Short mmCIF file of C-alpha atoms in Angstrom, two decimals:
data_model
loop_
_atom_site.label_atom_id
_atom_site.label_comp_id
_atom_site.label_asym_id
_atom_site.label_seq_id
_atom_site.Cartn_x
_atom_site.Cartn_y
_atom_site.Cartn_z
CA MET A 1 -0.10 -0.17 -0.16
CA SER A 2 2.90 2.41 0.33
CA ASP A 3 2.96 3.00 -3.35
CA GLN A 4 -0.57 4.78 -3.42
CA PRO A 5 -0.40 7.85 -4.23
CA LYS A 6 -1.55 10.53 -1.44
CA ILE A 7 -3.33 12.85 -3.85
CA GLU A 8 -4.48 11.98 -7.38
CA ALA A 9 -6.18 13.32 -9.70
CA LYS A 10 -8.00 11.60 -12.43
CA ASN A 11 -9.22 13.30 -16.09
CA LEU A 12 -9.61 16.57 -14.27
CA ASP A 13 -11.23 18.84 -16.05
CA PHE A 14 -12.09 22.64 -14.63
CA TYR A 15 -13.58 25.67 -16.11
CA TYR A 16 -14.10 28.94 -14.75
CA GLY A 17 -17.61 29.58 -16.61
CA ALA A 18 -17.21 28.48 -20.06
CA LYS A 19 -13.68 28.90 -20.44
CA GLN A 20 -11.67 25.34 -19.49
CA ALA A 21 -8.90 25.88 -17.79
CA LEU A 22 -7.86 22.00 -17.09
CA LYS A 23 -8.22 19.76 -19.88
CA SER A 24 -8.48 15.88 -18.17
CA LEU A 25 -5.08 16.35 -16.14
CA ASN A 26 -3.88 12.81 -14.54
CA ILE A 27 -1.32 13.44 -11.83
CA ALA A 28 0.10 11.25 -8.69
CA CYS A 29 1.32 12.79 -5.66
CA HIS A 30 3.40 10.57 -3.26
CA PRO A 31 3.46 10.32 -0.11
CA ARG A 32 6.92 11.80 1.38
CA LYS A 33 7.40 13.44 -2.25
CA VAL A 34 7.77 16.60 -3.26
CA THR A 35 5.77 17.05 -6.61
CA ALA A 36 6.32 20.15 -8.64
CA ILE A 37 3.94 21.68 -10.82
CA ILE A 38 5.46 23.85 -13.51
CA GLY A 39 4.40 25.96 -17.03
CA PRO A 40 4.02 29.08 -18.12
CA SER A 41 1.82 31.73 -16.78
CA GLY A 42 -1.52 30.74 -17.36
CA CYS A 43 -1.05 27.12 -18.27
CA GLY A 44 -3.23 26.48 -15.11
CA LYS A 45 -0.65 25.54 -12.42
CA SER A 46 -2.46 27.41 -9.69
CA THR A 47 -5.67 26.26 -10.53
CA PHE A 48 -4.78 22.70 -10.39
CA ILE A 49 -3.31 23.18 -6.66
CA ARG A 50 -5.97 24.91 -5.55
CA THR A 51 -8.62 22.39 -6.63
CA LEU A 52 -6.91 19.81 -4.37
CA ASN A 53 -7.97 21.82 -1.18
CA ARG A 54 -11.23 22.50 -2.95
CA MET A 55 -10.22 26.84 -2.41
CA ASN A 56 -11.75 27.12 -5.96
CA ASP A 57 -14.91 26.63 -4.65
CA VAL A 58 -14.95 30.28 -3.31
CA VAL A 59 -14.73 31.34 -7.10
CA ALA A 60 -17.92 31.80 -8.25
CA GLY A 61 -18.75 30.66 -11.56
CA THR A 62 -16.46 27.54 -11.96
CA ARG A 63 -17.15 23.72 -12.32
CA VAL A 64 -15.06 20.76 -12.01
CA ALA A 65 -15.52 17.53 -13.55
CA GLY A 66 -13.13 14.14 -13.33
CA ASP A 67 -12.26 12.99 -9.51
CA ILE A 68 -9.63 13.83 -7.26
CA LEU A 69 -8.48 10.95 -4.60
CA VAL A 70 -6.92 11.24 -1.42
CA ASP A 71 -5.64 7.98 0.39
CA GLY A 72 -7.97 6.82 -2.55
CA SER A 73 -11.38 8.30 -1.83
CA SER A 74 -12.44 11.05 -3.45
CA ILE A 75 -12.78 14.64 -2.02
CA LEU A 76 -14.86 16.21 -4.50
CA GLY A 77 -19.11 16.24 -4.80
CA PRO A 78 -21.26 17.71 -1.95
CA LYS A 79 -21.43 15.12 0.80
CA ILE A 80 -17.10 15.81 1.33
CA ASP A 81 -16.92 18.27 4.35
CA VAL A 82 -14.32 21.06 3.01
CA VAL A 83 -13.84 22.52 5.93
CA GLU A 84 -12.23 19.19 7.75
CA LEU A 85 -10.62 18.50 4.18
CA ARG A 86 -9.11 21.89 4.38
CA LYS A 87 -7.60 21.27 7.97
CA ARG A 88 -6.04 18.17 6.40
CA ILE A 89 -4.44 19.56 3.20
CA GLY A 90 -2.63 22.72 4.11
CA MET A 91 -1.92 25.50 1.91
CA VAL A 92 0.85 28.34 1.60
CA PHE A 93 -0.12 31.29 -1.05
CA GLN A 94 1.62 33.36 -3.22
CA LYS A 95 2.21 36.20 -1.50
CA PRO A 96 2.96 36.24 2.05
CA ASN A 97 -0.76 36.45 3.88
CA PRO A 98 0.30 36.79 7.82
CA PHE A 99 -2.93 38.06 9.38
CA PRO A 100 -2.38 41.47 11.39
CA LYS A 101 -2.26 39.47 15.03
CA SER A 102 0.99 38.73 16.79
CA ILE A 103 3.16 36.12 15.52
CA PHE A 104 2.03 33.87 18.62
CA ASP A 105 -1.58 34.52 17.65
CA ASN A 106 -1.30 33.78 13.74
CA ILE A 107 0.27 30.33 14.66
CA ALA A 108 -2.46 29.93 17.26
CA TYR A 109 -5.51 31.04 15.03
CA GLY A 110 -5.62 27.54 12.87
CA LEU A 111 -5.49 25.61 16.19
CA ARG A 112 -8.14 28.25 17.99
CA ILE A 113 -11.07 27.87 15.10
CA ASN A 114 -10.35 23.80 15.13
CA GLY A 115 -11.08 23.24 18.53
CA MET A 116 -7.28 22.38 18.97
CA ALA A 117 -5.96 24.92 21.55
CA GLY A 118 -6.20 23.14 24.65
CA SER A 119 -4.62 24.56 27.59
CA ARG A 120 -2.32 27.49 27.70
CA GLU A 121 0.55 24.83 27.68
CA HIS A 122 -0.42 23.24 24.94
CA LEU A 123 -1.06 25.91 22.74
CA GLU A 124 2.20 27.43 23.50
CA GLU A 125 3.81 23.99 23.17
CA VAL A 126 2.59 24.12 19.49
CA VAL A 127 3.17 27.37 18.75
CA GLU A 128 7.31 26.67 19.28
CA LYS A 129 7.28 23.18 17.82
CA SER A 130 5.62 25.00 14.72
CA LEU A 131 7.71 27.41 14.39
CA VAL A 132 10.68 25.47 15.19
CA GLU A 133 9.57 22.77 12.36
CA ALA A 134 9.27 26.20 9.97
CA ALA A 135 12.92 27.22 10.80
CA LEU A 136 12.03 30.78 11.94
CA TRP A 137 11.65 29.65 15.96
CA ASP A 138 15.52 31.12 16.90
CA GLU A 139 14.63 34.54 14.57
CA VAL A 140 11.29 35.14 17.05
CA LYS A 141 11.16 33.52 19.79
CA ASP A 142 11.57 36.66 22.14
CA ARG A 143 9.54 38.50 20.41
CA LEU A 144 6.24 36.06 19.62
CA LYS A 145 3.88 39.51 21.10
CA ASP A 146 5.35 41.22 17.92
CA ASN A 147 2.70 41.81 15.16
CA ALA A 148 3.38 39.50 12.04
CA PHE A 149 3.30 42.17 9.76
CA ALA A 150 6.80 43.45 10.88
CA LEU A 151 8.40 40.39 10.06
CA SER A 152 10.41 40.37 6.76
CA GLY A 153 8.69 39.10 3.41
CA GLY A 154 10.90 35.92 3.53
CA GLN A 155 9.83 35.17 7.51
CA GLN A 156 5.91 36.14 6.74
CA GLN A 157 6.45 33.30 4.24
CA ARG A 158 7.74 30.81 6.77
CA LEU A 159 5.55 32.32 9.53
CA CYS A 160 2.54 30.80 6.86
CA ILE A 161 4.25 27.89 7.02
CA ALA A 162 4.40 27.24 10.62
CA ARG A 163 0.97 28.56 10.84
CA ALA A 164 -0.42 25.47 7.88
CA LEU A 165 1.63 22.98 10.09
CA ALA A 166 0.06 24.18 13.72
CA VAL A 167 -2.93 22.48 12.48
CA GLU A 168 -1.18 18.79 11.41
CA PRO A 169 -1.82 18.52 8.14
CA GLU A 170 -1.11 15.64 5.91
CA VAL A 171 -0.41 17.03 2.82
CA ILE A 172 1.00 21.00 2.01
CA LEU A 173 0.42 22.74 -1.15
CA PHE A 174 2.87 25.52 -2.04
CA ASP A 175 1.63 28.04 -5.02
CA GLU A 176 4.53 29.62 -6.20
CA PRO A 177 5.52 30.09 -2.33
CA CYS A 178 8.97 32.38 -3.33
CA SER A 179 7.81 34.69 -6.25
CA ALA A 180 7.22 37.52 -3.62
CA ILE A 181 10.44 37.32 -2.01
CA ASP A 182 14.14 37.66 -2.55
CA PRO A 183 16.59 35.00 -3.37
CA ILE A 184 17.84 34.62 0.02
CA ALA A 185 14.54 33.90 1.68
CA THR A 186 13.86 31.58 -1.27
CA ALA A 187 16.91 29.21 -0.68
CA LYS A 188 15.30 29.36 3.37
CA ILE A 189 11.96 28.01 1.95
CA GLU A 190 13.53 25.50 -0.55
CA ASP A 191 15.36 24.14 2.18
CA LEU A 192 12.38 23.95 4.37
CA ILE A 193 10.77 21.83 1.64
CA GLU A 194 13.71 19.42 1.61
CA ARG A 195 13.16 18.66 5.33
CA LEU A 196 9.26 18.38 5.08
CA LYS A 197 8.95 15.90 2.39
CA SER A 198 10.80 13.57 5.99
CA THR A 199 6.99 13.77 7.08
CA TYR A 200 4.28 15.50 4.94
CA THR A 201 3.23 15.28 0.94
CA VAL A 202 4.38 18.13 -0.56
CA VAL A 203 3.01 19.81 -3.77
CA ILE A 204 4.58 22.73 -5.43
CA VAL A 205 3.45 25.13 -8.17
CA THR A 206 6.63 27.25 -9.44
CA HIS A 207 7.35 29.42 -12.41
CA ASN A 208 11.03 28.67 -11.79
CA MET A 209 12.09 25.87 -13.48
CA GLN A 210 15.58 25.32 -11.27
CA GLN A 211 13.22 25.73 -8.33
CA ALA A 212 11.38 22.77 -9.30
CA ALA A 213 14.32 20.98 -10.69
CA ARG A 214 16.03 21.43 -6.83
CA VAL A 215 13.05 20.82 -4.69
CA SER A 216 11.10 17.87 -6.24
CA ASP A 217 11.03 14.21 -7.02
CA TYR A 218 8.21 14.44 -9.63
CA THR A 219 7.17 17.07 -12.15
CA ALA A 220 4.40 17.57 -14.30
CA PHE A 221 4.71 20.24 -16.79
CA LEU A 222 1.36 22.32 -18.02
CA MET A 223 0.64 24.04 -20.85
CA LEU A 224 -2.30 25.67 -21.78
CA GLY A 225 -4.42 23.67 -19.05
CA GLU A 226 -3.26 20.57 -20.60
CA LEU A 227 -0.56 17.87 -18.98
CA ILE A 228 2.43 17.47 -21.48
CA GLU A 229 4.76 15.54 -19.49
CA PHE A 230 4.88 13.93 -16.10
CA ASP A 231 7.67 12.23 -14.85
CA GLU A 232 10.26 11.76 -12.17
CA THR A 233 12.18 15.37 -12.07
CA LYS A 234 15.40 13.78 -12.76
CA LYS A 235 14.36 12.38 -16.31
CA ILE A 236 12.02 15.42 -17.02
CA PHE A 237 15.30 18.10 -16.96
CA THR A 238 18.06 15.67 -18.29
CA ALA A 239 15.93 13.50 -20.58
CA PRO A 240 12.52 14.86 -21.28
CA SER A 241 10.02 12.52 -24.00
CA GLN A 242 8.19 15.77 -25.17
CA LYS A 243 9.69 18.24 -27.81
CA MET A 244 7.87 20.88 -25.69
CA THR A 245 8.73 19.77 -22.53
CA GLU A 246 12.41 20.37 -23.75
CA ASP A 247 11.65 23.77 -25.43
CA TYR A 248 10.47 24.80 -22.03
CA ILE A 249 12.85 24.05 -19.60
CA THR A 250 15.80 24.69 -21.85
CA GLY A 251 13.89 28.37 -22.15
CA ARG A 252 13.18 28.54 -25.65
CA PHE A 253 9.44 29.74 -24.58
CA GLY A 254 7.25 30.68 -21.33
CA MET B 1 9.93 78.86 -23.04
CA THR B 2 11.00 74.89 -22.43
CA SER B 3 8.48 72.16 -21.91
CA SER B 4 9.68 71.13 -18.59
CA SER B 5 9.03 74.70 -17.10
CA THR B 6 6.06 74.77 -18.62
CA LYS B 7 4.50 71.53 -16.92
CA LYS B 8 5.95 72.67 -13.84
CA ILE B 9 3.62 76.04 -14.40
CA ARG B 10 1.31 74.09 -15.42
CA GLN B 11 1.63 72.01 -11.67
CA ALA B 12 2.06 75.14 -9.88
CA LEU B 13 -1.14 76.38 -11.17
CA GLY B 14 -2.98 72.78 -10.45
CA PHE B 15 -1.93 72.76 -7.14
CA LEU B 16 -3.02 76.49 -6.70
CA PHE B 17 -6.59 75.68 -7.65
CA LEU B 18 -7.21 72.84 -5.23
CA ARG B 19 -5.66 74.73 -2.60
CA LEU B 20 -8.05 77.79 -3.09
CA CYS B 21 -11.03 74.55 -3.44
CA LEU B 22 -9.57 73.49 -0.08
CA ALA B 23 -9.85 77.05 1.59
CA LEU B 24 -13.41 77.93 0.14
CA VAL B 25 -14.72 74.70 2.18
CA LEU B 26 -12.72 75.35 5.29
CA ALA B 27 -13.76 79.26 5.12
CA ALA B 28 -17.69 78.45 4.51
CA VAL B 29 -17.73 75.60 7.42
CA ALA B 30 -14.95 78.60 10.11
CA LEU B 31 -17.81 81.14 9.25
CA PHE B 32 -20.72 79.04 9.96
CA LEU B 33 -18.90 77.83 13.15
CA ALA B 34 -18.13 81.56 14.10
CA ASP B 35 -21.26 82.74 13.68
CA ILE B 36 -22.80 80.29 15.60
CA ILE B 37 -20.86 80.08 18.21
CA SER B 38 -20.39 84.10 18.53
CA ARG B 39 -24.43 84.67 19.24
CA GLY B 40 -25.39 80.74 20.95
CA SER B 41 -22.27 81.21 23.63
CA SER B 42 -24.16 83.73 25.44
CA SER B 43 -27.10 81.63 26.12
CA LEU B 44 -24.92 78.60 27.16
CA SER B 45 -24.51 77.73 30.63
CA TRP B 46 -25.23 75.06 33.42
CA GLU B 47 -29.38 76.02 33.75
CA PHE B 48 -29.50 76.13 30.04
CA ILE B 49 -28.33 72.36 29.44
CA SER B 50 -30.01 71.18 32.36
CA GLN B 51 -33.51 72.97 33.35
CA LYS B 52 -36.60 72.97 31.34
CA PRO B 53 -37.96 75.84 29.33
CA ARG B 54 -40.25 78.36 31.14
CA ARG B 55 -42.81 80.90 30.09
CA GLY B 56 -43.53 79.51 26.74
CA MET B 57 -39.85 79.19 25.84
CA THR B 58 -38.56 82.28 26.53
CA GLU B 59 -36.56 81.33 29.11
CA GLY B 60 -35.17 78.19 31.09
CA GLY B 61 -33.53 75.67 29.01
CA ILE B 62 -33.46 72.85 26.62
CA PHE B 63 -32.57 69.45 28.50
CA PRO B 64 -35.45 67.78 27.36
CA ALA B 65 -34.99 68.14 24.39
CA ILE B 66 -31.63 66.93 24.87
CA PHE B 67 -32.59 64.10 26.41
CA GLY B 68 -36.02 63.69 23.66
CA THR B 69 -32.55 63.80 21.39
CA PHE B 70 -30.10 61.37 23.07
CA LEU B 71 -33.03 58.62 23.52
CA VAL B 72 -34.37 58.65 19.84
CA THR B 73 -30.86 58.56 18.66
CA ALA B 74 -30.11 55.62 20.94
CA VAL B 75 -33.37 53.99 18.97
CA THR B 76 -31.88 55.22 15.52
CA ALA B 77 -28.64 53.00 16.71
CA LEU B 78 -30.17 49.99 17.86
CA LEU B 79 -32.35 49.40 14.58
CA ALA B 80 -29.67 50.75 11.78
CA VAL B 81 -26.21 49.50 13.63
CA PRO B 82 -26.77 45.70 13.96
CA VAL B 83 -29.39 45.79 11.10
CA GLY B 84 -27.09 47.85 8.80
CA ILE B 85 -23.73 45.86 9.49
CA CYS B 86 -25.48 42.38 8.80
CA ALA B 87 -27.15 43.51 5.57
CA ALA B 88 -23.59 44.20 4.72
CA ILE B 89 -21.97 41.34 5.66
CA TYR B 90 -24.40 39.27 3.73
CA LEU B 91 -24.38 41.31 1.00
CA ASN B 92 -20.46 41.78 0.93
CA GLU B 93 -19.36 37.95 1.75
CA TYR B 94 -22.17 35.58 0.80
CA ALA B 95 -24.46 37.16 -1.81
CA LYS B 96 -23.93 35.97 -5.53
CA LYS B 97 -22.49 38.77 -7.29
CA ASN B 98 -25.14 38.67 -9.99
CA ARG B 99 -27.68 41.19 -11.39
CA LEU B 100 -29.91 40.92 -8.53
CA THR B 101 -27.65 41.99 -5.92
CA ARG B 102 -26.12 44.59 -8.02
CA LEU B 103 -30.52 45.99 -8.23
CA ILE B 104 -30.19 45.53 -4.77
CA ARG B 105 -26.91 47.44 -3.91
CA LEU B 106 -28.02 49.99 -6.34
CA SER B 107 -31.62 50.65 -4.40
CA ILE B 108 -29.82 50.66 -1.58
CA ARG B 109 -27.72 53.62 -2.51
CA ASN B 110 -30.60 55.45 -4.17
CA LEU B 111 -32.33 55.13 -0.77
CA SER B 112 -29.81 57.22 0.56
CA GLY B 113 -31.14 60.17 -1.58
CA VAL B 114 -34.73 59.98 -0.82
CA PRO B 115 -35.19 63.21 0.95
CA SER B 116 -36.09 63.02 4.90
CA ILE B 117 -39.65 64.26 4.42
CA VAL B 118 -40.49 61.35 2.64
CA TYR B 119 -39.19 59.12 5.14
CA GLY B 120 -40.98 60.84 7.73
CA LEU B 121 -44.26 60.57 5.98
CA PHE B 122 -43.64 56.73 5.11
CA GLY B 123 -42.87 56.75 9.45
CA VAL B 124 -46.32 57.73 10.00
CA ILE B 125 -48.02 55.17 7.94
CA LEU B 126 -46.24 52.31 8.75
CA PHE B 127 -45.01 52.82 12.60
CA VAL B 128 -47.67 55.32 13.58
CA ASN B 129 -50.38 54.14 11.87
CA MET B 130 -50.01 50.44 10.99
CA MET B 131 -48.12 49.22 13.32
CA LYS B 132 -49.91 51.28 15.95
CA PHE B 133 -46.73 52.93 17.84
CA GLY B 134 -48.33 56.43 17.67
CA THR B 135 -46.45 59.44 17.78
CA SER B 136 -43.46 57.98 19.90
CA ILE B 137 -39.81 58.02 20.72
CA LEU B 138 -40.18 54.13 19.11
CA SER B 139 -41.58 55.40 15.86
CA ALA B 140 -39.34 58.01 15.35
CA GLY B 141 -36.28 56.36 16.10
CA LEU B 142 -37.02 53.64 13.39
CA THR B 143 -38.26 56.23 10.96
CA LEU B 144 -34.53 57.76 11.47
CA GLY B 145 -33.14 54.42 11.72
CA LEU B 146 -34.95 53.30 8.30
CA MET B 147 -33.04 56.21 7.05
CA THR B 148 -30.08 55.78 8.21
CA LEU B 149 -29.86 52.28 6.88
CA PRO B 150 -28.62 52.89 3.90
CA TRP B 151 -25.80 54.88 5.34
CA THR B 152 -25.08 51.93 7.57
CA ILE B 153 -25.20 49.66 5.00
CA THR B 154 -22.85 51.06 2.22
CA ALA B 155 -20.52 52.40 4.83
CA SER B 156 -20.05 48.73 6.28
CA GLU B 157 -19.55 47.48 3.34
CA GLU B 158 -16.70 49.54 2.06
CA ALA B 159 -15.19 48.61 5.20
CA LEU B 160 -15.51 45.32 4.53
CA LYS B 161 -14.47 45.58 1.00
CA THR B 162 -10.85 47.01 2.45
CA VAL B 163 -10.10 43.72 3.79
CA PRO B 164 -7.83 41.92 1.78
CA ASN B 165 -8.96 38.46 0.36
CA SER B 166 -6.14 36.92 1.81
CA PHE B 167 -7.18 37.21 5.00
CA ARG B 168 -10.34 34.99 4.10
CA GLU B 169 -8.65 32.51 2.06
CA GLY B 170 -6.00 32.13 4.57
CA ALA B 171 -8.60 31.54 7.26
CA LEU B 172 -10.15 29.11 5.11
CA ALA B 173 -7.08 26.94 4.43
CA LEU B 174 -6.79 26.49 7.68
CA GLY B 175 -10.12 24.99 8.13
CA ALA B 176 -12.02 27.41 9.02
CA THR B 177 -15.65 28.07 8.18
CA LYS B 178 -16.90 30.90 6.25
CA TRP B 179 -18.30 32.34 9.12
CA GLN B 180 -15.34 31.42 11.52
CA ALA B 181 -13.20 33.20 8.99
CA ILE B 182 -15.47 36.44 8.88
CA ARG B 183 -16.45 36.79 12.34
CA THR B 184 -12.72 36.12 13.46
CA ASN B 185 -10.67 37.07 10.60
CA VAL B 186 -12.70 39.81 8.56
CA LEU B 187 -14.75 41.66 11.02
CA PRO B 188 -12.62 42.65 13.56
CA TYR B 189 -11.02 44.48 10.72
CA ALA B 190 -13.43 45.89 8.80
CA LEU B 191 -14.99 47.47 12.56
CA PRO B 192 -13.34 50.56 12.98
CA GLY B 193 -14.20 51.48 9.15
CA MET B 194 -17.77 50.26 9.90
CA LEU B 195 -17.92 52.08 12.95
CA THR B 196 -16.69 55.57 11.53
CA GLY B 197 -19.36 55.46 8.65
CA THR B 198 -22.19 54.39 11.15
CA VAL B 199 -21.57 57.35 13.30
CA LEU B 200 -21.75 59.38 10.68
CA GLY B 201 -24.80 58.23 9.67
CA LEU B 202 -26.28 58.26 13.15
CA ALA B 203 -24.96 62.25 13.64
CA ARG B 204 -27.00 63.15 10.50
CA ALA B 205 -30.05 61.39 11.81
CA ALA B 206 -29.84 63.06 15.16
CA GLY B 207 -29.94 66.50 13.28
CA GLU B 208 -32.94 65.99 11.19
CA THR B 209 -36.19 67.09 11.70
CA ALA B 210 -38.27 65.90 9.04
CA PRO B 211 -38.60 62.38 10.02
CA ILE B 212 -39.71 62.91 13.76
CA MET B 213 -41.95 65.88 13.19
CA PHE B 214 -45.22 63.95 12.30
CA THR B 215 -43.74 60.81 14.17
CA GLY B 216 -43.16 61.77 17.55
CA ALA B 217 -41.47 65.01 18.42
CA ALA B 218 -43.59 67.55 20.50
CA PHE B 219 -42.76 71.28 20.25
CA ALA B 220 -43.76 71.37 24.61
CA LEU B 221 -44.11 68.88 27.15
CA PRO B 222 -44.39 69.12 30.40
CA PHE B 223 -42.53 65.77 31.53
CA LEU B 224 -39.92 63.99 30.54
CA PRO B 225 -41.20 60.85 28.09
CA LYS B 226 -41.36 58.22 30.55
CA SER B 227 -41.21 55.22 27.86
CA LEU B 228 -40.72 54.81 24.45
CA GLY B 229 -44.23 54.63 23.47
CA ASP B 230 -44.40 58.49 24.81
CA GLN B 231 -43.59 61.50 22.83
CA PHE B 232 -40.41 63.57 23.35
CA MET B 233 -38.90 67.18 22.80
CA ALA B 234 -35.57 66.89 20.32
CA LEU B 235 -32.89 69.76 19.37
CA PRO B 236 -33.65 70.06 15.95
CA TYR B 237 -37.41 70.27 15.88
CA HIS B 238 -37.06 72.65 19.09
CA LEU B 239 -34.43 74.84 16.97
CA TYR B 240 -37.01 74.71 14.06
CA ILE B 241 -39.76 76.23 15.98
CA MET B 242 -37.54 78.59 18.09
CA ALA B 243 -36.65 80.10 14.85
CA THR B 244 -39.91 79.95 13.09
CA GLN B 245 -42.61 79.26 14.75
CA HIS B 246 -42.54 80.86 18.46
CA HIS B 247 -45.04 83.80 18.98
CA ASP B 248 -41.92 85.93 19.58
CA ILE B 249 -39.53 85.18 17.57
CA ALA B 250 -37.06 88.23 18.30
CA LYS B 251 -36.94 87.31 21.93
CA VAL B 252 -35.93 84.00 21.50
CA ARG B 253 -33.34 84.64 18.88
CA PRO B 254 -30.64 83.79 21.21
CA LEU B 255 -32.01 80.64 22.96
CA ALA B 256 -32.41 79.28 19.47
CA TYR B 257 -28.75 80.02 18.82
CA GLY B 258 -27.76 78.30 21.88
CA THR B 259 -29.70 75.56 20.91
CA ALA B 260 -28.14 75.15 17.36
CA LEU B 261 -24.89 75.19 18.82
CA VAL B 262 -26.20 72.37 21.68
CA LEU B 263 -27.17 70.55 18.39
CA ILE B 264 -23.78 70.95 16.87
CA ILE B 265 -21.95 69.87 19.94
CA PHE B 266 -23.84 66.96 20.08
CA VAL B 267 -23.32 65.99 16.34
CA LEU B 268 -19.77 67.19 16.34
CA GLY B 269 -19.09 64.95 19.91
CA LEU B 270 -20.36 61.83 17.95
CA ASN B 271 -18.37 62.23 15.22
CA LEU B 272 -15.07 62.62 17.86
CA GLY B 273 -16.02 59.83 19.72
CA ALA B 274 -16.20 57.86 16.44
CA VAL B 275 -12.78 59.09 15.66
CA ILE B 276 -11.57 57.80 18.69
CA LEU B 277 -13.20 54.58 18.88
CA ARG B 278 -11.42 53.76 15.02
CA TYR B 279 -7.91 55.02 16.60
CA ARG B 280 -8.14 52.83 19.35
CA LEU B 281 -9.34 49.91 17.60
CA ARG B 282 -6.79 50.21 14.91
CA ARG B 283 -4.43 49.98 17.21
CA ARG B 284 -4.92 47.00 18.16
CA HIS B 285 -4.02 45.78 14.57
CA LYS B 286 -1.42 46.97 13.05
CA ARG B 287 -2.62 48.39 9.59
CA PHE B 288 -2.63 45.98 6.57
#
C-alpha cells in the first residue's frame, strides 16, 4: 500500500464559466515526496493546486469534472466536509498572508478555530514546535507578541508555513511560495521544503524551473491546461520525452 | 519657453486651484461655526442644558430636547447599526455577485438620496398607524433608523471591501468555516471603518427634523418621556420651532442660537467619539 498515491487527479477538468482551464489531467502525488507543477503563466498550475483543497469552491462560476482522490477516496462532490479537508491539506499562498495579529496568535489561529488549542501550555508548545519546524523559532522566539507585519517578507512566508503546520496537515500545497521574496529567503524556504517532505506530502507550483529541479522528486509540465509530461524530476530535466518540455526547460519559450 | 518649465507652471497652477478649493470649504465651515458660536455661546450655561423651558420657551433651558434627541438617537442606532452591519456582511460576503445583488445594492444607494420628509411620511404610515406605535420615541427612532440604514449598509460594505481577500482565503485554508473566517479574520479589521461610517450616519440622523416632526417629536411637553411610547422634545425640532414658529421670535433668538450650538456640539461629539474609537481599535491591529 505504500505505493498508493496520497493525492491522485483523474481526468480532471476545470472550467471558469465557459472557459476550460484544466483538460483531463492525470497527476499522482506520492507521500513523502515533492511534486512540482511547472509551466508558463496561465497554464493552469495555480488552478490545479487550488482544486486539491477545494479553494476554488469560493470562486464563483467555476465547475470541476473528473475526480480527485486523497488516500484513495474522492474529495469532490457535495458530501465532502470541505472544512475538514482543508485542515488535512494545508496551503501556503503566493504572497505571504500573515494576519494582522501577533506572531503567536498567527500560529494559534488555526488551532483556535479548530478547537485544538487546549490549555495555554499546550498552545505554547504547539506554537513553538511549529515555528521550529518552519525554521523561524530562533529568529522570533523573543518577540512572539510582536505584530507579524513587522517581519520581513521571507520570515512572513515561513510564518505562514508554520501556521499551516500547526493544524497537523497531511499534505502541504505551495502556490508559488517564493515569487514575492528575495533569493536568500527563497533558499531558506527550499531547504525547509526539503526537510518537510520527510513527514508530509508536498505539492509545489513554481514558475522557476531551477526551483522545481532543486526541490522536487516528480515534475508535471502543464501547457494551456493540458498535462504535457509528468515524470521523475531527474528525467524531466535530463531526458524529457516531449519536445515541448525540452523547449520549455531550456528556455526557448515561456 | 522650455517644455519642462511649462509643465512646472501647469503643476503650480493646478495645486493653487486645489488649495483654493480647500480654503473655500474651510472658510465656509469656519464662518458658519464662528457665527453660531458668537451668537449662541452667551445662552450657554449649566441652567440652559439642565433645566426645562419656562414661560412659553422664552426662559429656562433645553434639557428635555437634549434628553429626547439622545433617546431617539439610541433607538435609531439600535435599528440601523446591527441591521446595517448584518446586511452589509450578507451583501459583501454571502450574496452571489449577480444582477439581483447589483440591483439591491443600487437600490440601497438610491435610498440614501431619498428626501428625509419622505421617510417621515412613510414612518407615519408604517410605524405610527399600521404598527400602532403612535407618535412616540419608538416611531421616530425607527423612522430615523430606516433613513440611516442605507448609510450604515454602504459604509459597512465599503469597510468590508478594504479587508484583503488573503485574510479570508488564509483562514479558509486552515480549516475555518466561512462564518469563522468572517467573524474572526474579517470583521475585526472592518469594524473601525464600519463604526466611522455608522456614527456619521447617526450624527446626520440626530440633526434631522422632517422624519420626527410627524412621528413623535413635540413642541413642548410638561414632562420628560417615561417610556419609548411617549412623545419627546428634540433639539432639531426645538430649533425649528424657536427659529420660525415661536410667537415671539425676536425674543427667543439667543435661545435658538444656543440650541443650534448644543446640537452642533452633540453631532461633533458623536463624530469625535467615532474618531477616538477607530483610533483605539486600529492600534490593536496594525494596519494592513
